[in-house]
Amino acid sequence: SSGEVIMAVVTVEDITTMKQAEESLRTSDKLAAVGKMAGTLAHEINNPLAAIKDLVYLLSQNQKLDQNGREFVQLVDKELDRIQHIVANTLSFYRDSGLPLRVNLSQVLDSVLNLDARKIERKQLQVGKRIEANVPVMGFPGELRQVFLNLVTNAIEATPNRGKLRIHIFPSRQWQKEEVRGVRVVIADNGPGISPEHRSKLFRAFFTTKGEQGTGLGLWVSQEIVRKHQGELRLRSSTRLGRSGTCFSVFLPMELPEAKRKETTDAK
């Protein structure tokens, strides 16, 4: 009653979970906004892209074009096909992709290497591809191509000029469920490696080590696609001088439970 403090009560509460929930909510809001914007842009690009394709076709029919002109038109047409493929893949992320198909991972990796051929040639990289499993897996071809395009492109960018890029495809089992059989794809480079403080953050949405050139979505999207296919995406990296490099490992099961149930239902 005299105003003298004779006791103090201190309450301590762990708000870690609350902070994590708030961060997850902010990330979800960002991803939703990015997804809506990407879907809208892809849809809007389709119309002028179709018009450009038509104009290129009409130009190719012009008899006055010399041989060099025809070659340039063909190159433009191929690049437009690439843009259309990217737009279609972007839209597929925000639409129901339908039923999974049988996918040959070796062919997917070949198409990815073809897309990155210019970068590989420019850096004079030694690319080695070793195939021990040529059996198909169940999945969505466009989404799996996006995963391996992200991983291969990252490896190319990390590898020094005249460096080495290795791709290994072999039969394997899931680490946590050994009864699940599938195919493992390993993509390794001899770049500088990824520092330990960055490895734990690498698969977070919007985290990037590329500065203004990176979006921080490539590896996050890749991990989500692999999870959707009930597979695993893991990373090993070393920054040791003379023995540096990074290795990504993707495991994909040969059969998806949903696909098995669909086949059973169709059979009945």
Coordinates of C-alpha atoms in Angstrom, one line a residue:
S1 CA 0.0 0.0 0.0
S2 CA 3.0 2.3 0.5
G3 CA 4.2 1.7 -3.1
E4 CA 7.2 -0.4 -2.1
V5 CA 7.8 -3.4 -4.4
I6 CA 8.0 -6.5 -2.3
M7 CA 7.7 -9.2 -5.1
A8 CA 8.0 -9.5 -8.8
V9 CA 6.4 -12.1 -11.1
V10 CA 8.2 -12.8 -14.4
T11 CA 6.3 -14.7 -17.1
V12 CA 8.3 -16.4 -19.9
E13 CA 6.6 -17.7 -23.0
D14 CA 8.2 -19.5 -25.9
I15 CA 6.8 -17.8 -29.1
T16 CA 8.9 -19.7 -31.6
T17 CA 6.0 -21.6 -33.0
M18 CA 4.0 -18.4 -33.3
K19 CA 6.8 -16.7 -35.1
Q20 CA 7.2 -19.7 -37.5
A21 CA 3.5 -19.7 -38.2
E22 CA 3.5 -15.9 -39.0
E23 CA 6.5 -16.4 -41.3
S24 CA 4.8 -19.3 -43.1
L25 CA 1.7 -17.2 -43.6
R26 CA 3.7 -14.4 -45.1
T27 CA 5.5 -16.8 -47.4
S28 CA 2.2 -18.3 -48.5
D29 CA 0.8 -14.9 -49.3
K30 CA 3.8 -14.1 -51.4
L31 CA 3.6 -17.4 -53.2
A32 CA 0.0 -16.9 -53.9
A33 CA 0.6 -13.5 -55.3
V34 CA 3.6 -14.7 -57.4
G35 CA 1.5 -17.7 -58.7
K36 CA -1.4 -15.5 -59.7
M37 CA 0.9 -13.0 -61.5
A38 CA 2.8 -15.8 -63.3
G39 CA -0.4 -17.5 -64.4
T40 CA -1.8 -14.2 -65.6
L41 CA 1.3 -13.2 -67.5
A42 CA 1.6 -16.7 -69.1
H43 CA -2.1 -16.4 -70.3
E44 CA -1.6 -12.9 -71.7
I45 CA 1.6 -13.9 -73.5
N46 CA -0.1 -16.7 -75.4
N47 CA -2.2 -14.4 -77.7
P48 CA 0.6 -12.2 -79.1
L49 CA 2.9 -15.3 -79.2
A50 CA 0.5 -17.1 -81.5
A51 CA 0.3 -14.1 -83.8
I52 CA 4.1 -13.9 -84.0
K53 CA 4.2 -17.6 -84.9
D54 CA 1.8 -17.0 -87.7
L55 CA 3.8 -14.0 -89.0
V56 CA 7.0 -16.1 -88.9
Y57 CA 5.3 -18.8 -90.9
L58 CA 4.2 -16.3 -93.5
L59 CA 7.6 -14.9 -93.7
S60 CA 9.1 -18.3 -94.2
Q61 CA 6.9 -18.7 -97.3
N62 CA 8.4 -15.6 -98.9
Q63 CA 10.2 -16.7 -102.0
K64 CA 12.4 -13.6 -102.0
L65 CA 14.3 -14.8 -98.8
D66 CA 17.8 -15.9 -99.4
Q67 CA 19.4 -18.9 -97.7
N68 CA 20.7 -16.9 -94.7
G69 CA 17.3 -15.3 -94.2
R70 CA 15.6 -18.7 -94.2
E71 CA 18.0 -20.0 -91.6
F72 CA 17.3 -17.0 -89.4
V73 CA 13.6 -17.5 -89.7
Q74 CA 14.0 -21.2 -88.7
L75 CA 16.0 -20.1 -85.6
V76 CA 13.4 -17.6 -84.6
D77 CA 10.7 -20.3 -85.0
K78 CA 12.6 -22.7 -82.7
E79 CA 13.1 -20.0 -80.1
L80 CA 9.3 -19.2 -80.2
D81 CA 8.7 -22.9 -79.7
R82 CA 10.8 -22.8 -76.5
I83 CA 8.9 -19.8 -75.3
Q84 CA 5.6 -21.6 -75.9
H85 CA 6.9 -24.6 -74.0
I86 CA 7.8 -22.4 -71.0
V87 CA 4.4 -20.7 -71.1
A88 CA 2.6 -24.0 -71.2
N89 CA 4.7 -25.3 -68.2
T90 CA 3.9 -22.1 -66.3
L91 CA 0.2 -22.5 -66.8
S92 CA 0.3 -26.2 -65.9
F93 CA 1.5 -25.3 -62.4
Y94 CA -1.9 -23.5 -61.7
R95 CA -4.1 -26.0 -63.4
D96 CA -5.0 -29.7 -62.8
S97 CA -2.3 -31.6 -64.7
G98 CA -4.6 -34.7 -65.1
L99 CA -3.3 -38.2 -64.7
P100 CA 0.4 -39.1 -64.3
L101 CA 2.1 -40.8 -67.3
R102 CA 5.1 -43.1 -67.7
V103 CA 8.2 -40.9 -68.0
N104 CA 11.6 -42.0 -69.2
L105 CA 14.0 -39.9 -67.1
S106 CA 16.9 -40.5 -69.5
Q107 CA 14.9 -38.8 -72.2
V108 CA 13.9 -36.0 -69.9
L109 CA 17.6 -35.4 -69.0
D110 CA 18.5 -35.4 -72.7
S111 CA 16.0 -32.7 -73.5
V112 CA 17.2 -30.6 -70.5
L113 CA 20.8 -30.9 -71.7
N114 CA 19.7 -29.8 -75.2
L115 CA 18.0 -26.8 -73.7
D116 CA 21.2 -25.9 -71.9
A117 CA 23.6 -26.8 -74.7
R118 CA 24.6 -23.2 -75.4
K119 CA 25.6 -22.6 -71.8
I120 CA 27.5 -25.9 -71.7
E121 CA 29.3 -25.0 -74.9
R122 CA 30.1 -21.5 -73.8
K123 CA 31.7 -22.7 -70.5
Q124 CA 33.3 -25.7 -72.3
L125 CA 32.1 -28.1 -69.6
Q126 CA 32.8 -31.8 -69.6
V127 CA 29.4 -33.5 -69.3
G128 CA 29.3 -37.2 -68.3
K129 CA 26.0 -39.1 -68.3
R130 CA 25.8 -42.6 -66.9
I131 CA 22.7 -44.7 -67.2
E132 CA 22.1 -47.8 -65.1
A133 CA 18.3 -47.7 -65.1
N134 CA 16.3 -47.1 -68.2
V135 CA 12.9 -48.0 -66.7
P136 CA 10.1 -45.4 -66.7
V137 CA 8.6 -43.8 -63.5
M138 CA 5.0 -42.6 -63.1
G139 CA 4.8 -38.8 -63.1
F140 CA 4.0 -35.5 -64.9
P141 CA 6.6 -35.0 -67.7
G142 CA 6.5 -31.2 -67.7
E143 CA 6.9 -30.9 -64.0
L144 CA 9.8 -33.4 -63.9
R145 CA 11.5 -31.6 -66.7
Q146 CA 11.2 -28.4 -64.7
V147 CA 12.9 -30.1 -61.7
F148 CA 15.9 -31.3 -63.7
L149 CA 16.1 -28.1 -65.7
N150 CA 16.4 -26.2 -62.4
L151 CA 19.1 -28.6 -61.0
V152 CA 21.1 -28.9 -64.2
T153 CA 21.0 -25.1 -64.9
N154 CA 22.1 -24.4 -61.3
A155 CA 25.0 -26.9 -61.7
I156 CA 26.1 -25.3 -64.9
E157 CA 26.1 -21.8 -63.4
A158 CA 28.1 -23.0 -60.3
T159 CA 30.7 -24.9 -62.4
P160 CA 33.8 -23.0 -63.5
N161 CA 34.9 -22.9 -67.1
R162 CA 36.1 -26.3 -68.3
G163 CA 34.6 -27.8 -65.2
K164 CA 32.8 -31.1 -64.8
L165 CA 29.1 -32.0 -64.7
R166 CA 28.1 -35.5 -64.0
I167 CA 24.6 -37.1 -64.3
H168 CA 24.0 -40.6 -63.0
I169 CA 20.7 -42.5 -63.3
F170 CA 20.4 -45.8 -61.4
P171 CA 17.9 -48.1 -59.7
S172 CA 17.5 -47.4 -56.0
R173 CA 15.2 -47.6 -52.9
Q174 CA 13.7 -44.8 -50.8
W175 CA 15.9 -43.9 -47.8
Q176 CA 13.1 -43.8 -45.3
K177 CA 11.0 -46.6 -46.9
E178 CA 13.3 -49.3 -48.2
E179 CA 10.4 -51.3 -49.6
V180 CA 9.7 -48.5 -52.1
R181 CA 11.7 -49.1 -55.3
G182 CA 12.4 -46.5 -57.9
V183 CA 15.0 -44.6 -59.8
R184 CA 17.6 -42.1 -58.5
V185 CA 19.0 -39.3 -60.5
V186 CA 22.3 -37.7 -59.2
I187 CA 23.5 -34.4 -60.6
A188 CA 26.9 -33.4 -59.5
D189 CA 29.3 -30.5 -60.3
N190 CA 32.8 -29.5 -59.2
G191 CA 32.0 -25.9 -58.5
P192 CA 32.9 -24.0 -55.3
G193 CA 30.2 -25.7 -53.2
I194 CA 27.5 -24.3 -50.9
S195 CA 28.5 -22.9 -47.5
P196 CA 27.0 -24.7 -44.5
E197 CA 25.1 -21.6 -43.4
H198 CA 23.3 -21.5 -46.7
R199 CA 22.5 -25.2 -47.0
S200 CA 19.7 -25.2 -44.4
K201 CA 18.0 -22.3 -46.1
L202 CA 18.4 -23.5 -49.7
F203 CA 15.0 -25.0 -50.1
R204 CA 13.1 -22.1 -48.5
A205 CA 10.9 -20.0 -50.8
F206 CA 12.5 -16.7 -51.9
F207 CA 15.9 -17.5 -50.5
T208 CA 18.6 -17.0 -53.1
T209 CA 22.4 -16.6 -53.2
K210 CA 22.3 -15.1 -56.7
G211 CA 21.4 -11.6 -55.7
E212 CA 19.2 -9.7 -58.1
Q213 CA 19.5 -12.5 -60.7
G214 CA 17.7 -15.1 -58.6
T215 CA 14.1 -15.4 -57.5
G216 CA 14.6 -17.9 -54.7
L217 CA 11.8 -20.1 -56.1
G218 CA 13.6 -22.7 -58.3
L219 CA 14.7 -25.2 -55.6
W220 CA 11.6 -24.6 -53.5
V221 CA 9.4 -25.4 -56.5
S222 CA 11.6 -28.4 -57.4
Q223 CA 11.3 -29.8 -53.9
E224 CA 7.5 -29.4 -53.9
I225 CA 7.2 -31.2 -57.3
V226 CA 9.4 -34.1 -56.0
R227 CA 7.2 -34.3 -52.9
K228 CA 4.1 -34.3 -55.1
H229 CA 5.6 -37.4 -56.9
Q230 CA 6.2 -38.9 -53.4
G231 CA 10.0 -38.8 -53.9
E232 CA 12.9 -37.3 -52.2
L233 CA 15.3 -34.4 -53.0
R234 CA 18.6 -34.3 -51.1
L235 CA 21.7 -32.2 -51.2
R236 CA 25.4 -32.8 -50.4
S237 CA 28.0 -30.1 -50.8
S238 CA 31.6 -29.4 -49.9
T239 CA 33.6 -26.2 -49.9
R240 CA 37.0 -27.9 -49.3
L241 CA 39.8 -26.4 -51.4
G242 CA 40.6 -28.8 -54.2
R243 CA 37.6 -31.1 -53.4
S244 CA 34.7 -28.7 -53.6
G245 CA 31.4 -29.4 -55.4
T246 CA 27.7 -30.0 -55.0
C247 CA 25.6 -33.1 -55.5
F248 CA 21.8 -33.2 -55.8
S249 CA 20.0 -36.5 -55.5
V250 CA 16.4 -37.1 -56.7
F251 CA 14.6 -40.3 -55.9
L252 CA 11.3 -41.0 -57.7
P253 CA 9.2 -44.2 -57.1
M254 CA 8.4 -46.3 -60.1
E255 CA 4.7 -46.3 -59.2
L256 CA 2.5 -43.7 -57.5
P257 CA -0.1 -45.0 -55.1
E258 CA -2.7 -42.8 -56.8
A259 CA -1.8 -44.3 -60.2
K260 CA -2.1 -47.9 -58.8
R261 CA -5.5 -47.1 -57.4
K262 CA -6.6 -45.6 -60.7
E263 CA -5.4 -48.7 -62.6
T264 CA -7.2 -51.0 -60.2
T265 CA -10.4 -49.0 -60.5
D266 CA -10.2 -49.0 -64.3
A267 CA -9.6 -52.8 -64.3
K268 CA -12.8 -53.3 -62.2

